[in-house]
Tab-separated table of C-alpha atoms in Angstrom:
chain	number	residue	atom	x	y	z
A	257	UNK	CA	-182.074	-47.165	-5.530
A	258	UNK	CA	-180.051	-47.647	-2.380
A	259	UNK	CA	-176.287	-47.942	-2.478
A	260	UNK	CA	-176.233	-51.190	-0.537
A	261	UNK	CA	-174.175	-54.293	-1.340
A	262	UNK	CA	-177.162	-56.386	-2.445
A	263	UNK	CA	-178.527	-53.678	-4.745
A	264	UNK	CA	-175.102	-52.896	-6.206
A	265	UNK	CA	-174.397	-56.570	-6.859
A	266	UNK	CA	-177.762	-56.959	-8.587
A	267	UNK	CA	-177.087	-53.887	-10.737
A	268	UNK	CA	-173.621	-55.174	-11.630
A	269	UNK	CA	-175.017	-58.553	-12.665
A	270	UNK	CA	-177.625	-56.988	-14.939
A	271	UNK	CA	-175.155	-54.605	-16.529
A	272	UNK	CA	-172.781	-57.491	-17.200
A	273	UNK	CA	-175.581	-59.402	-18.921
A	274	UNK	CA	-176.442	-56.358	-21.045
A	275	UNK	CA	-172.775	-56.185	-22.089
A	276	UNK	CA	-172.780	-59.874	-23.006
A	277	UNK	CA	-175.994	-59.541	-25.000
A	278	UNK	CA	-174.526	-56.671	-27.020
A	279	UNK	CA	-170.956	-57.924	-27.551
A	280	UNK	CA	-171.678	-61.680	-27.538
A	281	UNK	CA	-168.741	-62.254	-25.189
A	282	UNK	CA	-168.367	-62.476	-21.409
A	283	UNK	CA	-167.847	-59.292	-19.445
A	284	UNK	CA	-164.509	-59.217	-17.638
A	285	UNK	CA	-164.194	-56.602	-14.893
A	286	UNK	CA	-161.050	-54.498	-14.998
A	287	UNK	CA	-158.548	-55.356	-12.276
A	288	UNK	CA	-155.295	-53.384	-11.974
A	289	UNK	CA	-152.144	-55.457	-12.314
A	290	UNK	CA	-149.523	-54.423	-9.756
A	291	UNK	CA	-145.918	-55.454	-10.246
A	292	UNK	CA	-143.222	-55.008	-7.608
A	293	UNK	CA	-140.041	-53.595	-9.153
A	294	UNK	CA	-138.215	-53.538	-5.816
A	295	UNK	CA	-139.168	-53.475	-2.129
A	296	UNK	CA	-140.446	-49.887	-2.235
A	297	UNK	CA	-141.345	-49.382	-5.926
A	298	UNK	CA	-144.384	-50.717	-7.775
A	299	UNK	CA	-145.863	-50.268	-11.224
A	300	UNK	CA	-149.407	-50.688	-12.514
A	301	UNK	CA	-148.769	-52.557	-15.726
A	302	UNK	CA	-152.194	-52.234	-17.326
A	303	UNK	CA	-152.931	-48.584	-16.618
A	304	UNK	CA	-152.794	-46.269	-19.613
A	305	UNK	CA	-150.341	-44.617	-19.113
A	306	UNK	CA	-148.257	-46.625	-16.663
A	307	UNK	CA	-148.532	-45.673	-12.994
A	308	UNK	CA	-145.529	-45.855	-10.642
A	309	UNK	CA	-145.788	-45.973	-6.859
A	310	UNK	CA	-142.960	-45.341	-4.396
A	311	UNK	CA	-143.737	-46.164	-0.760
A	312	UNK	CA	-142.136	-45.980	2.647
A	313	UNK	CA	-142.576	-48.565	5.418
A	314	UNK	CA	-145.455	-46.740	7.128
A	315	UNK	CA	-148.103	-46.620	4.381
A	316	UNK	CA	-147.140	-43.309	2.754
A	317	UNK	CA	-146.724	-43.090	-1.004
A	318	UNK	CA	-145.615	-40.997	-3.960
A	319	UNK	CA	-147.108	-41.495	-7.433
A	320	UNK	CA	-145.286	-40.813	-10.683
A	321	UNK	CA	-148.205	-40.468	-13.105
A	322	UNK	CA	-151.595	-42.123	-12.709
A	323	UNK	CA	-153.037	-43.445	-15.953
A	324	UNK	CA	-156.519	-44.539	-16.933
A	325	UNK	CA	-157.620	-47.797	-15.330
A	326	UNK	CA	-160.508	-49.348	-17.218
A	327	UNK	CA	-161.474	-51.563	-20.117
A	328	UNK	CA	-162.235	-48.633	-22.437
A	329	UNK	CA	-159.250	-47.472	-24.513
A	330	UNK	CA	-157.986	-43.914	-24.179
A	331	UNK	CA	-159.485	-42.944	-27.546
A	332	UNK	CA	-163.023	-43.715	-26.360
A	333	UNK	CA	-162.528	-42.587	-22.774
A	334	UNK	CA	-160.993	-39.099	-22.802
A	335	UNK	CA	-160.944	-37.199	-19.503
A	336	UNK	CA	-162.927	-39.915	-17.710
A	337	UNK	CA	-161.046	-41.689	-14.945
A	338	UNK	CA	-162.988	-44.557	-13.390
A	339	UNK	CA	-161.295	-45.471	-10.149
A	340	UNK	CA	-160.447	-49.150	-10.420
A	341	UNK	CA	-157.118	-48.400	-8.724
A	342	UNK	CA	-157.367	-47.078	-5.168
A	343	UNK	CA	-159.666	-49.868	-3.844
A	344	UNK	CA	-156.756	-52.264	-4.419
A	345	UNK	CA	-153.920	-49.912	-3.478
A	346	UNK	CA	-153.388	-50.666	0.206
A	347	UNK	CA	-153.808	-54.427	-0.127
A	348	UNK	CA	-151.396	-54.628	-3.066
A	349	UNK	CA	-148.738	-52.101	-2.032
A	350	UNK	CA	-149.298	-51.198	1.617
A	351	UNK	CA	-149.948	-47.553	0.683
A	352	UNK	CA	-152.811	-45.973	2.612
A	353	UNK	CA	-151.928	-42.307	2.019
A	354	UNK	CA	-150.708	-40.866	-1.303
A	355	UNK	CA	-148.856	-37.739	-0.219
A	356	UNK	CA	-147.284	-36.501	-3.470
A	357	UNK	CA	-147.805	-36.725	-7.201
A	358	UNK	CA	-144.885	-36.174	-9.595
A	359	UNK	CA	-145.980	-35.864	-13.241
A	360	UNK	CA	-143.630	-37.035	-15.978
A	361	UNK	CA	-145.365	-34.510	-18.270
A	362	UNK	CA	-148.661	-32.684	-18.689
A	363	UNK	CA	-150.570	-35.130	-20.961
A	364	UNK	CA	-154.047	-36.183	-19.868
A	365	UNK	CA	-153.329	-39.923	-19.951
A	366	UNK	CA	-150.597	-39.396	-17.328
A	367	UNK	CA	-152.635	-37.000	-15.151
A	368	UNK	CA	-155.931	-38.891	-15.443
A	369	UNK	CA	-156.125	-40.188	-11.862
A	370	UNK	CA	-154.733	-37.097	-10.124
A	371	UNK	CA	-158.124	-35.537	-9.191
A	372	UNK	CA	-159.164	-38.839	-7.580
A	373	UNK	CA	-155.953	-38.932	-5.547
A	374	UNK	CA	-156.466	-35.320	-4.482
A	375	UNK	CA	-160.058	-35.927	-3.394
A	376	UNK	CA	-159.350	-39.191	-1.571
A	377	UNK	CA	-155.957	-38.482	-0.006
A	378	UNK	CA	-155.351	-34.735	-0.318
A	379	UNK	CA	-152.400	-35.538	-2.593
A	380	UNK	CA	-150.068	-32.623	-3.362
A	381	UNK	CA	-148.345	-31.933	-6.696
A	382	UNK	CA	-144.688	-31.117	-7.349
A	383	UNK	CA	-143.321	-29.769	-10.626
A	384	UNK	CA	-140.394	-28.001	-12.208
A	385	UNK	CA	-140.902	-24.250	-12.768
A	386	UNK	CA	-141.019	-24.833	-16.541
A	387	UNK	CA	-143.987	-27.231	-16.372
A	388	UNK	CA	-145.895	-25.534	-13.523
A	389	UNK	CA	-147.880	-23.120	-15.699
A	390	UNK	CA	-149.313	-25.699	-18.104
A	391	UNK	CA	-150.336	-27.889	-15.149
A	392	UNK	CA	-152.109	-25.031	-13.399
A	393	UNK	CA	-153.500	-23.278	-16.500
A	394	UNK	CA	-153.871	-25.646	-19.462
A	395	UNK	CA	-156.264	-23.203	-21.115
A	396	UNK	CA	-153.345	-20.834	-21.690
A	397	UNK	CA	-151.692	-23.211	-24.147
A	398	UNK	CA	-152.488	-24.462	-27.642
A	399	UNK	CA	-151.165	-27.950	-27.031
A	400	UNK	CA	-152.571	-31.470	-27.540
A	401	UNK	CA	-153.656	-33.868	-24.778
A	402	UNK	CA	-154.504	-31.174	-22.240
A	403	UNK	CA	-156.630	-31.947	-19.186
A	404	UNK	CA	-159.846	-29.897	-19.078
A	405	UNK	CA	-159.040	-28.259	-15.722
A	406	UNK	CA	-155.812	-27.162	-14.117
A	407	UNK	CA	-154.433	-28.245	-10.755
A	408	UNK	CA	-152.502	-26.404	-8.054
A	409	UNK	CA	-148.769	-27.084	-7.938
A	410	UNK	CA	-147.866	-27.209	-4.253
A	411	UNK	CA	-144.096	-27.448	-4.592
A	412	UNK	CA	-141.767	-26.131	-7.297
A	413	UNK	CA	-138.518	-28.082	-7.608
A	414	UNK	CA	-135.689	-26.138	-9.193
A	415	UNK	CA	-133.281	-27.846	-11.583
A	416	UNK	CA	-130.431	-28.048	-9.067
A	417	UNK	CA	-132.692	-28.848	-6.099
A	418	UNK	CA	-133.385	-32.166	-4.381
A	419	UNK	CA	-136.931	-33.013	-3.283
A	420	UNK	CA	-136.528	-35.015	-0.065
A	421	UNK	CA	-139.398	-37.319	0.859
A	422	UNK	CA	-139.217	-39.760	3.773
A	423	UNK	CA	-135.627	-40.785	3.182
A	424	UNK	CA	-135.743	-40.726	-0.635
A	425	UNK	CA	-134.303	-37.901	-2.739
A	426	UNK	CA	-135.968	-37.044	-6.038
A	427	UNK	CA	-134.560	-34.847	-8.792
A	428	UNK	CA	-137.042	-33.372	-11.240
A	429	UNK	CA	-135.638	-31.697	-14.353
A	430	UNK	CA	-137.452	-30.274	-17.347
A	431	UNK	CA	-136.004	-31.261	-20.718
A	432	UNK	CA	-137.737	-31.397	-24.119
A	433	UNK	CA	-138.802	-34.999	-24.637
A	434	UNK	CA	-141.995	-36.207	-26.254
A	435	UNK	CA	-143.101	-32.668	-25.458
A	436	UNK	CA	-141.421	-29.432	-24.432
A	437	UNK	CA	-143.190	-29.653	-21.039
A	438	UNK	CA	-141.549	-32.870	-19.911
A	439	UNK	CA	-139.656	-34.108	-16.835
A	440	UNK	CA	-136.838	-36.474	-16.096
A	441	UNK	CA	-137.334	-37.762	-12.537
A	442	UNK	CA	-134.411	-39.523	-10.856
A	443	UNK	CA	-134.370	-41.240	-7.456
A	444	UNK	CA	-132.414	-43.939	-5.609
A	445	UNK	CA	-134.049	-46.595	-3.433
A	446	UNK	CA	-133.524	-50.282	-2.650
A	447	UNK	CA	-129.964	-50.122	-4.005
A	448	UNK	CA	-131.209	-49.093	-7.473
A	449	UNK	CA	-131.352	-45.876	-9.426
A	450	UNK	CA	-134.673	-45.239	-11.147
A	451	UNK	CA	-135.224	-42.765	-13.979
A	452	UNK	CA	-138.722	-41.788	-15.113
A	453	UNK	CA	-138.538	-40.624	-18.739
A	454	UNK	CA	-142.265	-40.294	-19.485
A	455	UNK	CA	-143.015	-40.788	-23.178
A	456	UNK	CA	-139.546	-40.224	-24.612
A	457	UNK	CA	-139.633	-43.821	-25.864
A	458	UNK	CA	-142.554	-44.841	-28.068
A	459	UNK	CA	-144.882	-47.570	-26.880
A	460	UNK	CA	-144.397	-49.161	-30.308
A	461	UNK	CA	-140.951	-50.250	-29.163
A	462	UNK	CA	-142.559	-52.476	-26.543
A	463	UNK	CA	-145.676	-53.666	-28.382
A	464	UNK	CA	-143.703	-54.720	-31.453
A	465	UNK	CA	-140.581	-55.834	-29.532
A	466	UNK	CA	-138.336	-53.409	-31.372
A	467	UNK	CA	-135.379	-51.465	-30.066
A	468	UNK	CA	-136.153	-48.099	-28.493
A	469	UNK	CA	-137.630	-45.502	-30.848
A	470	UNK	CA	-138.751	-41.942	-30.187
A	471	UNK	CA	-142.388	-41.161	-29.381
A	472	UNK	CA	-142.815	-38.730	-32.236
A	473	UNK	CA	-145.687	-36.197	-32.201
A	474	UNK	CA	-144.461	-32.823	-33.557
A	475	UNK	CA	-147.465	-30.837	-32.265
A	476	UNK	CA	-146.137	-31.576	-28.764
A	477	UNK	CA	-143.173	-29.253	-29.485
A	478	UNK	CA	-140.223	-31.586	-29.967
A	479	UNK	CA	-137.319	-29.560	-31.350
A	480	UNK	CA	-135.094	-31.579	-33.663
A	481	UNK	CA	-132.111	-30.376	-31.640
A	482	UNK	CA	-133.444	-32.267	-28.587
A	483	UNK	CA	-133.581	-35.749	-30.174
A	484	UNK	CA	-129.924	-36.600	-29.699
A	485	UNK	CA	-130.080	-35.432	-26.093
A	486	UNK	CA	-132.584	-38.021	-24.862
A	487	UNK	CA	-130.385	-41.150	-24.964
A	488	UNK	CA	-127.452	-39.085	-23.766
A	489	UNK	CA	-129.467	-37.916	-20.738
A	490	UNK	CA	-130.208	-41.542	-19.843
A	491	UNK	CA	-126.529	-42.454	-20.056
A	492	UNK	CA	-125.509	-39.420	-17.981
A	493	UNK	CA	-127.841	-40.395	-15.128
A	494	UNK	CA	-126.803	-44.075	-15.195
A	495	UNK	CA	-130.106	-45.606	-14.060
A	496	UNK	CA	-130.599	-49.275	-13.311
A	497	UNK	CA	-134.290	-49.083	-14.283
A	498	UNK	CA	-136.076	-46.771	-16.739
A	499	UNK	CA	-139.714	-46.022	-15.913
A	500	UNK	CA	-141.349	-45.583	-19.322
A	501	UNK	CA	-144.713	-44.064	-20.127
A	502	UNK	CA	-146.241	-47.027	-21.933
A	503	UNK	CA	-143.748	-49.880	-21.617
A	504	UNK	CA	-143.511	-50.253	-17.822
A	505	UNK	CA	-140.234	-50.410	-15.927
A	506	UNK	CA	-137.302	-51.592	-18.046
A	507	UNK	CA	-133.959	-52.836	-16.766
A	508	UNK	CA	-131.298	-50.738	-18.463
A	509	UNK	CA	-129.195	-52.453	-21.091
A	510	UNK	CA	-126.349	-50.032	-21.990
A	511	UNK	CA	-126.033	-51.578	-25.452
A	512	UNK	CA	-129.720	-50.983	-26.113
A	513	UNK	CA	-129.353	-47.348	-25.058
A	514	UNK	CA	-126.343	-47.058	-27.388
A	515	UNK	CA	-128.458	-48.422	-30.249
A	516	UNK	CA	-131.132	-45.859	-29.389
A	517	UNK	CA	-128.467	-43.148	-29.611
A	518	UNK	CA	-127.531	-44.341	-33.116
A	519	UNK	CA	-131.227	-44.402	-34.068
A	520	UNK	CA	-131.778	-40.865	-32.719
A	521	UNK	CA	-128.655	-39.542	-34.426
A	522	UNK	CA	-129.897	-40.807	-37.770
A	523	UNK	CA	-133.449	-39.596	-37.031
A	524	UNK	CA	-131.999	-36.134	-36.391
A	525	UNK	CA	-129.919	-36.172	-39.569
A	526	UNK	CA	-132.863	-37.165	-41.751
A	527	UNK	CA	-135.183	-34.496	-40.357
A	528	UNK	CA	-132.447	-31.876	-40.626
A	529	UNK	CA	-131.984	-32.772	-44.303
A	530	UNK	CA	-135.728	-33.040	-45.028
A	531	UNK	CA	-137.200	-29.927	-43.405
A	532	UNK	CA	-137.176	-26.939	-45.757
A	533	UNK	CA	-136.308	-24.415	-43.074
A	534	UNK	CA	-133.211	-22.363	-42.224
A	535	UNK	CA	-133.136	-24.338	-38.972
A	536	UNK	CA	-134.986	-27.678	-38.580
A	537	UNK	CA	-136.539	-26.617	-35.275
A	538	UNK	CA	-138.580	-24.022	-37.169
A	539	UNK	CA	-140.231	-26.891	-38.993
A	540	UNK	CA	-140.745	-29.153	-35.966
A	541	UNK	CA	-141.778	-26.589	-33.332
A	542	UNK	CA	-145.281	-25.406	-34.288
A	543	UNK	CA	-145.243	-22.794	-31.505
A	544	UNK	CA	-141.997	-20.949	-32.078
A	545	UNK	CA	-144.414	-18.049	-32.570
A	546	UNK	CA	-147.013	-18.343	-29.822
A	547	UNK	CA	-149.841	-16.350	-28.289
A	548	UNK	CA	-149.886	-16.449	-24.499
A	549	UNK	CA	-152.397	-17.114	-23.203
A	550	UNK	CA	-153.888	-18.978	-26.132
A	551	UNK	CA	-157.491	-18.385	-25.009
A	552	UNK	CA	-158.980	-15.552	-22.941
A	553	UNK	CA	-162.597	-15.190	-21.821
A	554	UNK	CA	-163.908	-11.606	-22.008
A	555	UNK	CA	-167.215	-9.796	-22.332
A	556	UNK	CA	-168.044	-7.904	-25.546
A	557	UNK	CA	-166.583	-4.426	-25.388
A	558	UNK	CA	-163.745	-5.451	-23.072
A	559	UNK	CA	-160.039	-5.006	-23.613
A	560	UNK	CA	-157.706	-8.023	-23.456
A	561	UNK	CA	-153.929	-8.309	-23.148
A	562	UNK	CA	-151.914	-11.023	-24.912
A	563	UNK	CA	-148.227	-11.742	-25.127
A	564	UNK	CA	-146.824	-12.941	-28.391
A	565	UNK	CA	-143.667	-14.977	-27.843
A	566	UNK	CA	-141.121	-15.575	-30.583
A	567	UNK	CA	-138.273	-18.058	-30.219
A	568	UNK	CA	-135.238	-17.806	-32.476
A	569	UNK	CA	-134.097	-21.415	-32.873
A	570	UNK	CA	-131.298	-20.396	-35.215
A	571	UNK	CA	-127.608	-19.970	-34.440
A	572	UNK	CA	-127.533	-16.308	-35.518
A	573	UNK	CA	-129.448	-13.136	-34.701
A	574	UNK	CA	-132.565	-12.844	-36.859
A	575	UNK	CA	-134.967	-10.067	-37.828
A	576	UNK	CA	-138.541	-10.161	-38.993
A	577	UNK	CA	-141.980	-8.583	-38.951
A	578	UNK	CA	-145.317	-9.661	-37.467
A	579	UNK	CA	-148.477	-8.080	-38.887
A	580	UNK	CA	-151.437	-8.542	-36.554
A	581	UNK	CA	-155.146	-8.588	-37.323
A	582	UNK	CA	-158.359	-9.763	-35.684
A	583	UNK	CA	-161.723	-11.073	-36.811
A	584	UNK	CA	-165.258	-9.980	-35.980
A	585	UNK	CA	-164.578	-6.262	-35.615
A	586	UNK	CA	-161.967	-6.572	-32.862
A	587	UNK	CA	-158.877	-4.373	-33.117
A	588	UNK	CA	-155.210	-4.989	-32.277
A	589	UNK	CA	-152.615	-2.561	-30.951
A	590	UNK	CA	-149.935	-2.559	-32.239
A	591	UNK	CA	-150.746	-3.824	-35.699
A	592	UNK	CA	-147.085	-4.394	-36.525
A	593	UNK	CA	-144.114	-5.686	-34.524
A	594	UNK	CA	-140.539	-5.483	-35.796
A	595	UNK	CA	-138.428	-8.418	-34.619
A	596	UNK	CA	-134.737	-8.438	-33.748
A	597	UNK	CA	-133.881	-11.542	-31.706
A	598	UNK	CA	-130.520	-12.960	-30.705
A	599	UNK	CA	-129.610	-16.588	-31.429
A	600	UNK	CA	-131.423	-19.018	-29.129
A	601	UNK	CA	-133.456	-16.309	-27.385
A	602	UNK	CA	-137.192	-16.014	-26.814
A	603	UNK	CA	-138.650	-12.494	-26.868
A	604	UNK	CA	-142.131	-11.456	-25.721
A	605	UNK	CA	-144.239	-8.561	-27.008
A	606	UNK	CA	-147.436	-7.193	-25.463
A	607	UNK	CA	-150.649	-6.812	-27.479
A	608	UNK	CA	-153.892	-5.036	-26.613
A	609	UNK	CA	-157.104	-6.403	-28.136
A	610	UNK	CA	-160.309	-4.389	-28.046
A	611	UNK	CA	-163.484	-6.379	-28.632
A	612	UNK	CA	-166.558	-4.665	-30.136
A	613	UNK	CA	-169.704	-3.899	-28.143
A	614	UNK	CA	-171.931	-5.368	-30.866
A	615	UNK	CA	-171.716	-9.152	-30.952
A	616	UNK	CA	-171.963	-11.082	-34.217
A	617	UNK	CA	-169.865	-14.083	-33.234
A	618	UNK	CA	-169.079	-16.165	-30.151
A	619	UNK	CA	-165.335	-15.472	-30.393
A	620	UNK	CA	-162.655	-13.337	-31.989
A	621	UNK	CA	-159.421	-14.686	-33.463
A	622	UNK	CA	-156.189	-12.697	-33.370
A	623	UNK	CA	-153.810	-13.646	-36.183
A	624	UNK	CA	-150.045	-13.259	-36.546
A	625	UNK	CA	-148.773	-12.964	-40.119
A	626	UNK	CA	-145.008	-13.545	-39.925
A	627	UNK	CA	-142.108	-12.601	-42.148
A	628	UNK	CA	-138.907	-14.154	-40.812
A	629	UNK	CA	-135.489	-13.080	-42.031
A	630	UNK	CA	-136.992	-11.806	-45.294
A	631	UNK	CA	-139.143	-14.888	-45.940
A	632	UNK	CA	-142.933	-14.515	-45.746
A	633	UNK	CA	-144.392	-17.451	-43.789
A	634	UNK	CA	-148.017	-16.316	-43.548
A	635	UNK	CA	-150.357	-16.630	-40.573
A	636	UNK	CA	-148.533	-19.080	-38.344
A	637	UNK	CA	-150.087	-18.353	-34.918
A	638	UNK	CA	-153.398	-17.348	-33.401
A	639	UNK	CA	-154.973	-16.353	-30.120
A	640	UNK	CA	-158.652	-16.555	-29.219
A	641	UNK	CA	-160.948	-14.254	-27.219
A	642	UNK	CA	-164.325	-15.764	-26.393
A	643	UNK	CA	-167.317	-14.834	-24.260
């Protein structure tokens, strides 16, 4: 087979006919739908998640997210980005060089096209310090929707810092949103203020033409105390356009944001009343006790170091005990940690794991059995050593 136009066209025709024979409907090639939000800002409306492109007048561009572009839904197409985007990019937007990528958060559907941009354009990545680690080392975290391989963060933008790019100033701030590792990205261009909020608003709000609702997935680490903050953060930044994760760019209606605030206030009240915990965040943050890194590769007989991190979400100092154990003949030192953590603080403790020389399993699990403020919670966290 030769990669020539005639051969490729013949292959495409035959594959389309195979599709039609199987599905009994015509094959429709995927074509990205570009929409111009203002002179220098575009969105890709049918990427999953939405892709936003900011350009200058000389063909340079910045991407906020780069979602899957193809006919297969995310659920049947994990970690497989088929590039139906960049062949159209210059003709549709004038961008011939994608210089920077700003992620709204770490989820795979928002990072899907980043490796393609890096290979084709040498695109660099900017991040807040709080999100940098999960972008570079996803294997260190027990979180959903991780990409299979990390990426280098080329520029860290501090909370009070401005990222200046070709006449446009970007602010990139980490706040808990749909996930703990989430950015608000603010910039002004074309006489408008844009605010990227990632997946703070659920796509259901757009598909079902409802008012804004929260994109609620507790395993992402969404503390109950952060819900009320999200509408307030929008109002504080006073954007003209919100760039949403799955609802495209939305012109801001202050009354709609106010209704979202009422919704989030009630959402917070109900979860606070429902969760049987001394503080609701203990019930909605599955990683308030967390092994870091989550997974470590090591040979049998090797020693491994973990941190165990404990966050006190409560408004008072709390005490507790962690009893540690391991499977498969591995040992843990220490076997017990006594906790004494101030309100709102996160404290880290070092653990040494010794794996056995004789191998009877492909991995060892380290378990944390937690008693918190006199209440036994059981094994609430784990770390994994594998070879």
